[in-house]
Backbone as a ProteinNet text record, in pm:
[ID]
protein_1_A
[PRIMARY]
MLGPIGTRQSDLDKLIRKLESKGPASLVFVYEAGPCGYGLYRYLTGKGFACHVVAPSLIPRKAGDRVKTDRRDAMTLARLMRSGDLSAIYVPGVEDEALRDLSRGRDDTMQDLKRSKRRLKSFLLRQDIRSEGRAGWNAAHLRWLAQVVCPTPAPQIVFQEDLRAGTEQQERRERLALCAVRLQPVVMWHSWN
[TERTIARY]
9928.8	9899.9	10012.6	9970.2	10034.9	9983.3	9905.2	9928.6	9785.1	9728.4	9723.9	9707.9	9691.6	9651.1	9627.3	9685.6	9617.5	9451	9423.9	9272.6	9248.3	9369.9	9398.2	9395.6	9392.1	9401.8	9549.5	9627.9	9779.3	9786.1	9757.5	9760	9720.9	9616.7	9581.5	9654.4	9723.4	9793.3	9929.7	9978.9	10115.2	10139.4	9952	9939.6	9949.2	9877.8	9770.7	10040	10046.5	10236.1	10304.6	10311.1	10313.3	10314.9	10165.7	10115.6	10081.2	10187.2	10170.9	10325	10389.6	10526.6	10554.5	10432.3	10466.9	10508.8	10397.8	10387.2	10306.1	10276.1	10179	9993.5	9971.8	9898.5	9787.5	9664.3	9588.7	9467	9408.1	9430.4	9299.3	9215.1	9084	9052.7	9052.7	8965.8	8858.1	8823.4	8754	8757.3	8528.6	8513.2	8433	8461.5	8297.8	8251.1	8092.2	8024.3	7969.6	8052	8016.7	7963.9	8006.8	7951.2	8043.6	8096	8225	8117.7	8027.6	7964.3	8103.2	8027.6	8063.4	8199.6	8232.3	8375.5	8514.6	8553.4	8642.9	8629.1	8454.7	8459.8	8476.8	8422.3	8417.8	8587.7	8693	8834	8887.7	8886.2	8913.1	8919.8	8747	8609.4	8792	8743.1	8734.7	8913.2	8987.1	9111.2	9158.9	8998.2	8976.5	9052.9	9059	9027.1	8918.3	8963.1	8726.8	8801.5	8642.5	8659.4	8454.8	8545.4	8398.3	8377.3	8204.2	8166.1	8078.6	8081.5	7992.1	7925	7859.8	7760.4	7789.3	7846.6	7895.9	7782.6	7667.7	7588.3	7589.4	7613.9	7625.6	7751.1	7873.8	7944.3	7986	8013.4	7992.6	8073.1	8048.9	8081.8	8137.5	8206.9	8201.3	8122.9	8004.7	7885.3	7992.1	8009.4	8039.3	8249.8	8278.9	8333.5	8323.2	8351.1	8310.5	8438.1	8505.5	8666.6	8684.9	8667.1	8630.4	8763.2	8822.2	8956.9	8986.8	9091.2	9065.1	9181.9	9288.5	9345.4	9288.7	9183.3	9156.6	9007.8	8907.5	8864.9	8944.4	9030.1	9065.4	9110	9196	9173.8	9089.6	9003.1	8817.7	8841.1	8801.4	8771.6	8844.4	8979	9063.8	9032.8	9044.3	9013.1	8847.3	8739.6	8608.8	8627.1	8706.3	8728.3	8712.9	8865.1	8931.8	8805.5	8719.2	8644.4	8512.8	8510.4	8355.3	8290.3	8294.9	8180.4	8057.4	8114.8	8128.6	8021.3	7906.6	7832.7	7826.1	7875.3	7928.5	7757.3	7769.7	7603.1	7595.8	7531.8	7453.3	7514.8	7606.1	7668.3	7637.3	7569.4	7397	7482	7475.1	7551.2	7553.2	7625.7	7608.5	7533.6	7405.6	7266.8	7144.4	7170.2	7116	7133.2	7340.5	7355.6	7254.2	7276.4	7290.4	7124.2	7022.2	6820	6857.5	7003	6933.4	7007.3	7049.6	7129.2	7002	6928.2	6879.4	6712.3	6689.7	6582.9	6648.4	6746.6	6812.5	6732.2	6810.2	6806.6	6648.5	6601.5	6451.5	6352.8	6416.6	6400.8	6454.4	6563	6669.5	6535.9	6521.9	6452.4	6299.2	6188.1	6094.5	6051.9	6177.6	6218.3	6281.1	6328.3	6359.4	6263.5	6150.4	6003.9	5978.6	5961	5845.9	5862.6	5983.7	6134.9	6098.8	6074.5	6065.9	5890.5	5845.4	5683.3	5603.4	5675.9	5682.9	5740.3	5842.1	5918.2	5812.7	5789.7	5688.1	5532.3	5505.3	5401.9	5374	5501.9	5571.7	5535.7	5614.6	5708.6	5559.4	5416.3	5361.7	5226.2	5209.6	5149.4	5189.7	5360.9	5412.4	5413.4	5325.2	5294.6	5146.1	5068.8	4972.3	4893.6	4933	4890.4	4818.3	4707.4	4597	4569.7	4573.2	4444.5	4382.6	4274.8	4132.3	4095.8	4188.1	4189.7	4316.9	4297	4351	4515.3	4579	4804.4	4818.3	4764.1	4797.2	4877.4	4932.9	5019.3	4990.8	4875.4	4787.5	4751.9	4696.8	4746.4	4665.2	4542.7	4514.5	4625.8	4691.2	4730.6	4878.7	4903.3	5051	4946.8	4863.8	4872.8	4819.1	4733	4739.3	4866	5013.9	5096.6	5180	5135.9	5214.7	5134	5059.9	5003.2	5069	5096.3	5142.2	5182.4	5158.6	5284.9	5276.4	5418.6	5456.6	5484.9	5454.7	5399.5	5520.7	5567	5814.8	5855.1	6024.4	6060.5	6103	6157.7	6243.4	6209.2	6036.4	6021.1	5997.5	5922.4	5920.3	6033.5	6157.8	6233.8	6264.7	6217.8	6204.5	6127.2	5986.5	5894.5	5922.1	5960.7	6019	6130	6226.1	6316.5	6230.8	6163.5	6072.1	6044.4	5993.8	5836.8	5946.6	6061.3	6161.9	6213.8	6214.8	6284	6222.2	6038.5	6000.1	5954.7	5962.1	5916.3	6033.1	6135.8	6202.1	6209.3	6279.9	6201.4	6141.8	6021	5862.9	5932.1	5993.1	6029.7	6166	6243.2	6336.4	6297.2	6188.7	6093.2	6061.5	5999.9	5962.8	6028	6210.1	6339.6	6314.7	6351.9	6339.1	6263.6	6207.7	6087.3	6094.6	6112.9	6094.3	6251	6305.4	6485.8	6409.5	6372.4	6349.8	6252.2	6180.2	6079.9	6160.1	6274.8	6283.2	6395.3	6482.4	6659	6583.8	6483.2	6386.6	6226.1	6195.4	6022.8	5987.6	6103.2	6059.2	6001.9	6112.4	5993.8	5905.9	5867.7	5771.7	5627.9	5601.7	5556.3	5533.8	5452.5	5393.2	5441	5555.1	5662.2	5787.1	5664.5	5758.6	5608.3	5526	5418	5347.2
-5542	-5668.2	-5751.2	-5835.6	-5976	-6041.8	-6039.4	-6132	-6193.9	-6244.1	-6412.6	-6498.6	-6559.6	-6729.6	-6822	-6974	-7051.6	-7135	-7170.4	-7194.3	-7310.9	-7396.7	-7525.8	-7443	-7502.8	-7456.2	-7451.4	-7468.2	-7487.3	-7391.5	-7328.8	-7203.3	-7113.7	-7158.6	-7047.1	-6981	-7143.9	-7154.6	-7065.9	-7099.1	-7028.2	-6908.8	-6814.7	-6693.9	-6636	-6657.6	-6650.2	-6609.7	-6727.1	-6738.8	-6612.8	-6607.2	-6470.2	-6347.3	-6374.8	-6210.4	-6216.3	-6319.3	-6289.3	-6258.8	-6335.7	-6258.8	-6158.3	-6030.8	-5945.6	-5870.5	-5910.6	-5767.6	-5860.2	-5796.8	-5866.5	-5805.5	-5749	-5675.6	-5812	-5777.2	-5908.1	-5908	-6059.5	-6077.6	-5959.2	-5936.8	-5938.6	-5967.2	-6089.7	-6140.9	-6070.7	-6045.6	-6017.3	-6030.4	-6088.5	-6125.1	-6129.9	-6070.3	-6085.8	-6225.2	-6242.5	-6379	-6391	-6506.1	-6547.2	-6770.8	-6795.5	-6922.8	-7036.9	-7030.5	-7058.5	-7179	-7034.4	-7157.4	-7047.3	-7090.9	-7007.7	-7036.4	-7218.8	-7291.6	-7164.4	-7123.6	-6989.1	-6923.2	-6861.1	-6799.1	-6925.3	-7017.3	-7156.2	-7177	-7175.3	-7210.5	-7159.6	-7005.7	-6852.8	-6818.8	-6933.1	-6856.8	-6964.2	-7083.5	-7193.8	-7175.1	-7106.7	-7044.7	-6946.6	-6919.3	-6820.9	-6692.2	-6655.4	-6544.1	-6485.4	-6334.8	-6275.5	-6309.3	-6326.4	-6273	-6232.6	-6189.6	-6123.8	-6091.9	-6144.4	-6173.3	-6106.7	-6071.9	-5871.4	-5968	-5889.9	-5883	-5804.2	-5848.7	-5749.1	-5606	-5667.9	-5532	-5473.4	-5476.1	-5404.4	-5304.3	-5371	-5234.1	-5098.4	-5015.4	-4917.7	-4873.7	-4853	-4806.7	-4657.9	-4638.5	-4462.9	-4472	-4337.3	-4383	-4313.9	-4464.5	-4456.3	-4572.6	-4624	-4663.1	-4855.3	-4857.4	-5026.6	-5108.5	-5063.8	-5165.3	-5204.6	-5333.9	-5432.5	-5512.3	-5567.5	-5642.9	-5671.4	-5808.7	-5889.6	-5804	-5699.7	-5613.6	-5500.5	-5468.9	-5330.8	-5354.6	-5484.4	-5532.4	-5487.3	-5653	-5662	-5469.2	-5386.1	-5263.8	-5210.7	-5205.9	-5132	-5223.7	-5367.6	-5443	-5410.7	-5355.9	-5336.5	-5192.8	-5091.9	-4990.9	-4973.5	-5038.1	-5015.9	-5130.7	-5181	-5285.4	-5196.7	-5148.6	-5019.2	-4926.6	-4810.9	-4763.1	-4816	-4872.9	-4888.3	-4966.1	-4901.5	-4857.9	-4997.4	-5128.5	-5212.6	-5342.6	-5415.3	-5459.8	-5614.8	-5638.8	-5781.1	-5884.6	-5961.6	-6094	-6177.5	-6216	-6350	-6483.7	-6558	-6684.9	-6764.4	-6825.2	-6979.7	-7107.5	-7123.8	-7251.4	-7367.7	-7465.7	-7607.8	-7691.9	-7666	-7721.4	-7699.6	-7523.9	-7424.1	-7446.1	-7454.8	-7406.6	-7581	-7686.8	-7800.6	-7821.2	-7714.9	-7745.8	-7634.9	-7507.6	-7407.1	-7525.3	-7562.8	-7665.1	-7760.2	-7831.6	-7902.9	-7770.1	-7743.4	-7636.3	-7593.6	-7570.7	-7541.7	-7611.2	-7780	-7901.8	-7905.1	-7866.1	-7936	-7785.6	-7627.5	-7561.7	-7530.2	-7612.6	-7669.2	-7737.1	-7898	-7971.5	-7932.5	-7866	-7803.8	-7669.5	-7680.6	-7529.1	-7650.2	-7774.4	-7857.1	-7939.1	-7967.7	-8026.6	-7957.2	-7825.9	-7742.6	-7727	-7690.7	-7749.9	-7840.9	-7982	-8076.7	-8129.2	-8009.7	-8105.9	-8042.8	-7854.4	-7707.7	-7856.3	-7927.6	-7967.9	-8088.9	-8164.7	-8205.2	-8226.4	-8136.7	-8084.1	-8014.6	-7957.1	-7826.4	-7995.9	-8009.4	-8211.8	-8258.7	-8310	-8376.6	-8290.9	-8156.2	-8004.7	-8053.9	-8020.1	-8037.5	-8208.5	-8244.9	-8402.3	-8401.6	-8327.3	-8353.7	-8468.9	-8428.8	-8534.1	-8428.6	-8508.7	-8422.5	-8485.5	-8515.5	-8595.6	-8579.1	-8629	-8560.5	-8506.7	-8541.5	-8499.1	-8385.2	-8413	-8323.9	-8319.9	-8202.2	-8260.6	-8193.1	-8233	-8196.7	-8318.6	-8413.7	-8541.3	-8618.4	-8636	-8706	-8861.7	-8992.1	-9098.6	-9101.5	-9008.1	-9039.5	-8977.6	-8912.9	-8851	-9004	-8984	-9086.7	-9228.9	-9239.5	-9384.2	-9329.2	-9198	-9166.4	-9202.3	-9068.9	-9044.3	-9270.1	-9286	-9462.8	-9469.5	-9429.3	-9572.2	-9457.9	-9291.3	-9246.7	-9322.6	-9297.4	-9385.1	-9258.7	-9263.8	-9174.3	-9243.6	-9185.3	-9221.4	-9289.1	-9205.2	-9298.8	-9301	-9437.6	-9429.8	-9304.6	-9245.8	-9138.9	-9010.4	-8941.2	-8854.6	-9043.8	-9108.3	-9201.8	-9184.4	-9240.7	-9167.8	-9087.6	-8931.9	-8830.3	-8828.7	-8870.8	-8853.6	-8987.4	-9084.6	-9148.5	-9092.7	-9019.3	-8953	-8818	-8770.9	-8659.3	-8694.4	-8786.5	-8789.7	-8945.9	-8988.6	-9048.2	-8872.7	-8784.7	-8691.7	-8656.5	-8567.2	-8534.4	-8657.3	-8758.4	-8875.1	-8801.9	-8853	-8885.8	-8683.4	-8652.7	-8479.2	-8529	-8576.9	-8571.9	-8680.2	-8770.5	-8868.9	-8822.5	-8732.2	-8682.5	-8547.2	-8466.3	-8392.3	-8419.9	-8608.2	-8623.3	-8682.4	-8741.4	-8819.3	-8667.1	-8577.4	-8423.1	-8409.5	-8385.4	-8373.5	-8379	-8545.2	-8628.8	-8631.4	-8611.1	-8551.2	-8522.4	-8300.4	-8246.1	-8333.3	-8344.5	-8366.2	-8459.5	-8601.2	-8681	-8585.3	-8507.4	-8425.9	-8304.3	-8245.9	-8112.7	-8142.3	-8154.8	-8207.9	-8075.1	-7941.2	-7842.3	-7708	-7803.4	-7736.1	-7725.7	-7571.4	-7497.3	-7660.8	-7716.7	-7864.2	-7761.2	-7622.1	-7563.2	-7583	-7492.1	-7453.2	-7572.4	-7705.4	-7806.3	-7850.6	-7877.5	-7840.1	-7787.8
1822.4	1739	1665.8	1747.3	1735.1	1568.9	1483.8	1422.1	1443.7	1337.3	1310.8	1462.8	1454.9	1586.6	1494.7	1579.4	1488.6	1559	1535.9	1589.3	1659.5	1717.1	1780.8	1910.2	1994.5	2159.2	2161.4	2166.8	2155.6	2089.9	2016.5	1954.7	2079.9	2097.2	2190.8	2280.9	2419.4	2462	2458.7	2364.6	2323.2	2340.5	2257.1	2266.6	2379.4	2474.4	2616.9	2728	2684.2	2759.5	2707.6	2573.8	2486.1	2614.9	2579.3	2647.2	2776	2836.5	3003.9	3042.6	2958.6	2962.7	2965.4	2870.3	2923.5	2940.2	3032.4	3183.7	3280.9	3376.7	3507.7	3473.2	3361.5	3344.8	3348.2	3356	3382.5	3209	3215.4	2995.9	3010.1	2904.3	2900.9	2782.7	2725.5	2622.3	2474.9	2384.3	2313.2	2151.1	2122.5	1997.4	1972.8	1836.5	1712.9	1798.4	1820.7	1814.6	1638.7	1596.6	1456	1506.9	1347.4	1318.9	1443.4	1468.9	1567.6	1697.5	1745.6	1876.9	2024.4	2147.3	2189.9	2318.7	2233	2272.7	2259.7	2229.9	2267.6	2391.5	2350.6	2571.8	2685.9	2624.4	2757.8	2806.5	2669.4	2689.2	2819.1	2776.8	2783.4	2943.9	2960.7	3081.9	3241	3141.9	3225.8	3235.1	3198	3272.5	3332.4	3325	3463.9	3375.1	3256.1	3164.6	3157.9	3123.6	3108.8	2948.7	3000.8	2822.2	2833.3	2658.6	2630.1	2443	2401.8	2336.7	2242.3	2181.9	2171.2	1999.3	1956.3	1844.5	1753.7	1579.8	1523.1	1479.5	1543.2	1566.8	1600.9	1787.3	1795.5	1856.4	1798.4	1767.3	1687.7	1797.8	1742.1	1567	1465.6	1364.1	1334.2	1225.6	1220.6	1117.1	1058.5	917.2	820.4	711.1	658.8	593.7	761.3	723.9	676.7	615.2	503.7	471	509.3	508.9	586.7	599.7	703.7	686.3	809.2	778.6	880.4	915.9	1080.2	1203.1	1125.5	1145	1280.7	1125.2	1210.6	1271.7	1234.6	1376.8	1505.7	1474.8	1605.4	1673.8	1706.8	1698.7	1733.6	1647.7	1711.7	1851.5	1883.6	1940.1	2117.3	2018.6	2228.9	2240.4	2117.2	2126.7	2201.5	2172.2	2170.5	2395.4	2400.8	2453.7	2657.8	2573.5	2689.4	2762	2642.2	2650	2741	2729.8	2791.3	2692	2558.5	2472.2	2420.5	2448	2402.8	2489.2	2501.5	2526.4	2525.6	2580.1	2547.2	2563.1	2455.6	2452.5	2540.5	2627.4	2697.9	2636	2645.1	2689.9	2720	2586	2610	2724.6	2843	2893.1	2731.1	2781.9	2697.8	2633	2753	2755.3	2712.9	2712.1	2619	2510.9	2445.6	2267.2	2251.7	2286.8	2206.5	2186.3	2286.3	2299.6	2140.3	2143.1	2033.5	1894.1	1921.7	1736	1723.9	1830.5	1887.5	1762.2	1779.7	1732.6	1618.1	1609.7	1429.4	1340.6	1382	1303.5	1207.1	1310.5	1290.5	1248.1	1254.8	1133.1	1050.9	984.6	855.7	806.5	901.1	869.9	799	918.4	812.1	626.4	689.8	563.4	449.8	450.5	349.1	300	381.3	426.1	323.1	315.4	222.1	138.5	84.2	-31.1	-149.9	-32.2	-107.9	-127.5	-86.7	-116.3	-254	-217.7	-359.7	-477.7	-494.6	-525.1	-632.9	-563.4	-578.7	-616.9	-537.5	-642.2	-749.2	-737.6	-911.9	-1036.2	-1003.8	-1071.1	-1124.5	-1032.2	-1017.9	-1093.2	-1074.6	-1232.3	-1361.5	-1383.1	-1471.9	-1611	-1429.9	-1597.9	-1609.3	-1488.9	-1606.1	-1476.9	-1388.6	-1217.7	-1198.7	-1110.3	-1014.6	-876.8	-810.5	-709.7	-698.8	-703.2	-551.4	-517.9	-377.8	-273.4	-211	-101.5	-98.2	-33.9	-60.5	-60.5	34.4	212.6	267.4	360.8	263.5	298.2	415.7	467.2	512.4	493.6	594.7	498	388.4	362	227.7	75	77.6	-22.5	-11	131.4	41	-24.5	-3.3	-8.3	-212	-234	-403.7	-387.3	-318.6	-353.4	-447.4	-386.7	-401.8	-464	-570.4	-760.5	-763.4	-793.9	-878.6	-969	-1105.7	-1253.5	-1321.2	-1385.7	-1492.9	-1558.7	-1689	-1865.7	-1910.8	-1854.9	-1888.5	-1805.4	-1816.3	-1734.9	-1632.7	-1685.3	-1641.6	-1562.4	-1612.4	-1460.8	-1340.9	-1356.1	-1274.3	-1172.4	-1220	-1144.5	-1023.8	-1073.5	-1032.2	-969.5	-995.9	-943.5	-743.1	-799.6	-661.2	-589.8	-634	-583.7	-514.8	-559.3	-488.3	-354.5	-408.5	-285.6	-154.4	-194.5	-116.1	-40.1	-144	9.3	81.9	20.5	141.8	217.7	240.1	278.4	473.4	367.4	419.9	550.6	455.8	549.7	694.6	624.6	777.5	838.3	782	951.8	1051	960.6	1063.9	1134	1076.2	1133.9	1244.2	1258	1346.1	1493	1412.3	1481.6	1582.7	1545	1567.3	1676.7	1629.7	1718.3	1947.4	1844.2	1962	2019.4	1992.7	2039.2	2126.8	2119.8	2257.6	2316.7	2310	2391.8	2523	2481.6	2548.2	2598.5	2516.4	2643.9	2731.5	2720.2	2787.6	2788.9	2839.3	2851.2	2894.6	2898.4	2952.2	2858.5	2694.5	2631.8	2609.7	2484.9	2512.2	2361.2	2391.1	2287.2	2201.5	2221.2	2084.3	1928.1	2047	1903	1837.1	1849.9	1717.2	1673.3	1715	1610.7	1470.8
[MASK]
+++++++++++++++++++++++++++++++++++++++++++++++++++++++++++++++++++++++++++++++++++++++++++++++++++++++++++++++++++++++++++++++++++++++++++++++++++++++++++++++++++++++++++++++++++++++++++++++++

């Protein structure tokens, strides 16, 4: 175990030089998939090294082993890699990962939009302001919302901000869906509706 290394490519290059100077053995890298993406994998494989990314849920663990430290995890990964007990996950290409990010962005926007609508609806109920029509954010409902006037200035400001947040999220959702169609016509359209 060499200890922690920096996060820049120059730090990784320094580690590789250090490891290569220790002997003629070929280097094999393994790490747990996480929020940092697959840049490390692409960098190492681009330099000709074997690299494996494993899902944390697929790493065999002893029952009751709840202590998790970087050092222990590294030693466990090295031991399991040597014994052949690790299964690498599929690493998507740059284009696939970009589409996944676009999809995640749209999903996040959908959640934000739902929260905005819920917040606005709750606000209107607290103010005892009720729509006569359907509250489906259709054209008629948006026209009705544009005419809502609260009894005092403070709630009017809150109402306008909540309405603006919902409208912005709806516009963002539409922009992301349009980007997906432009970037990848093969993307299943029904998943964006």
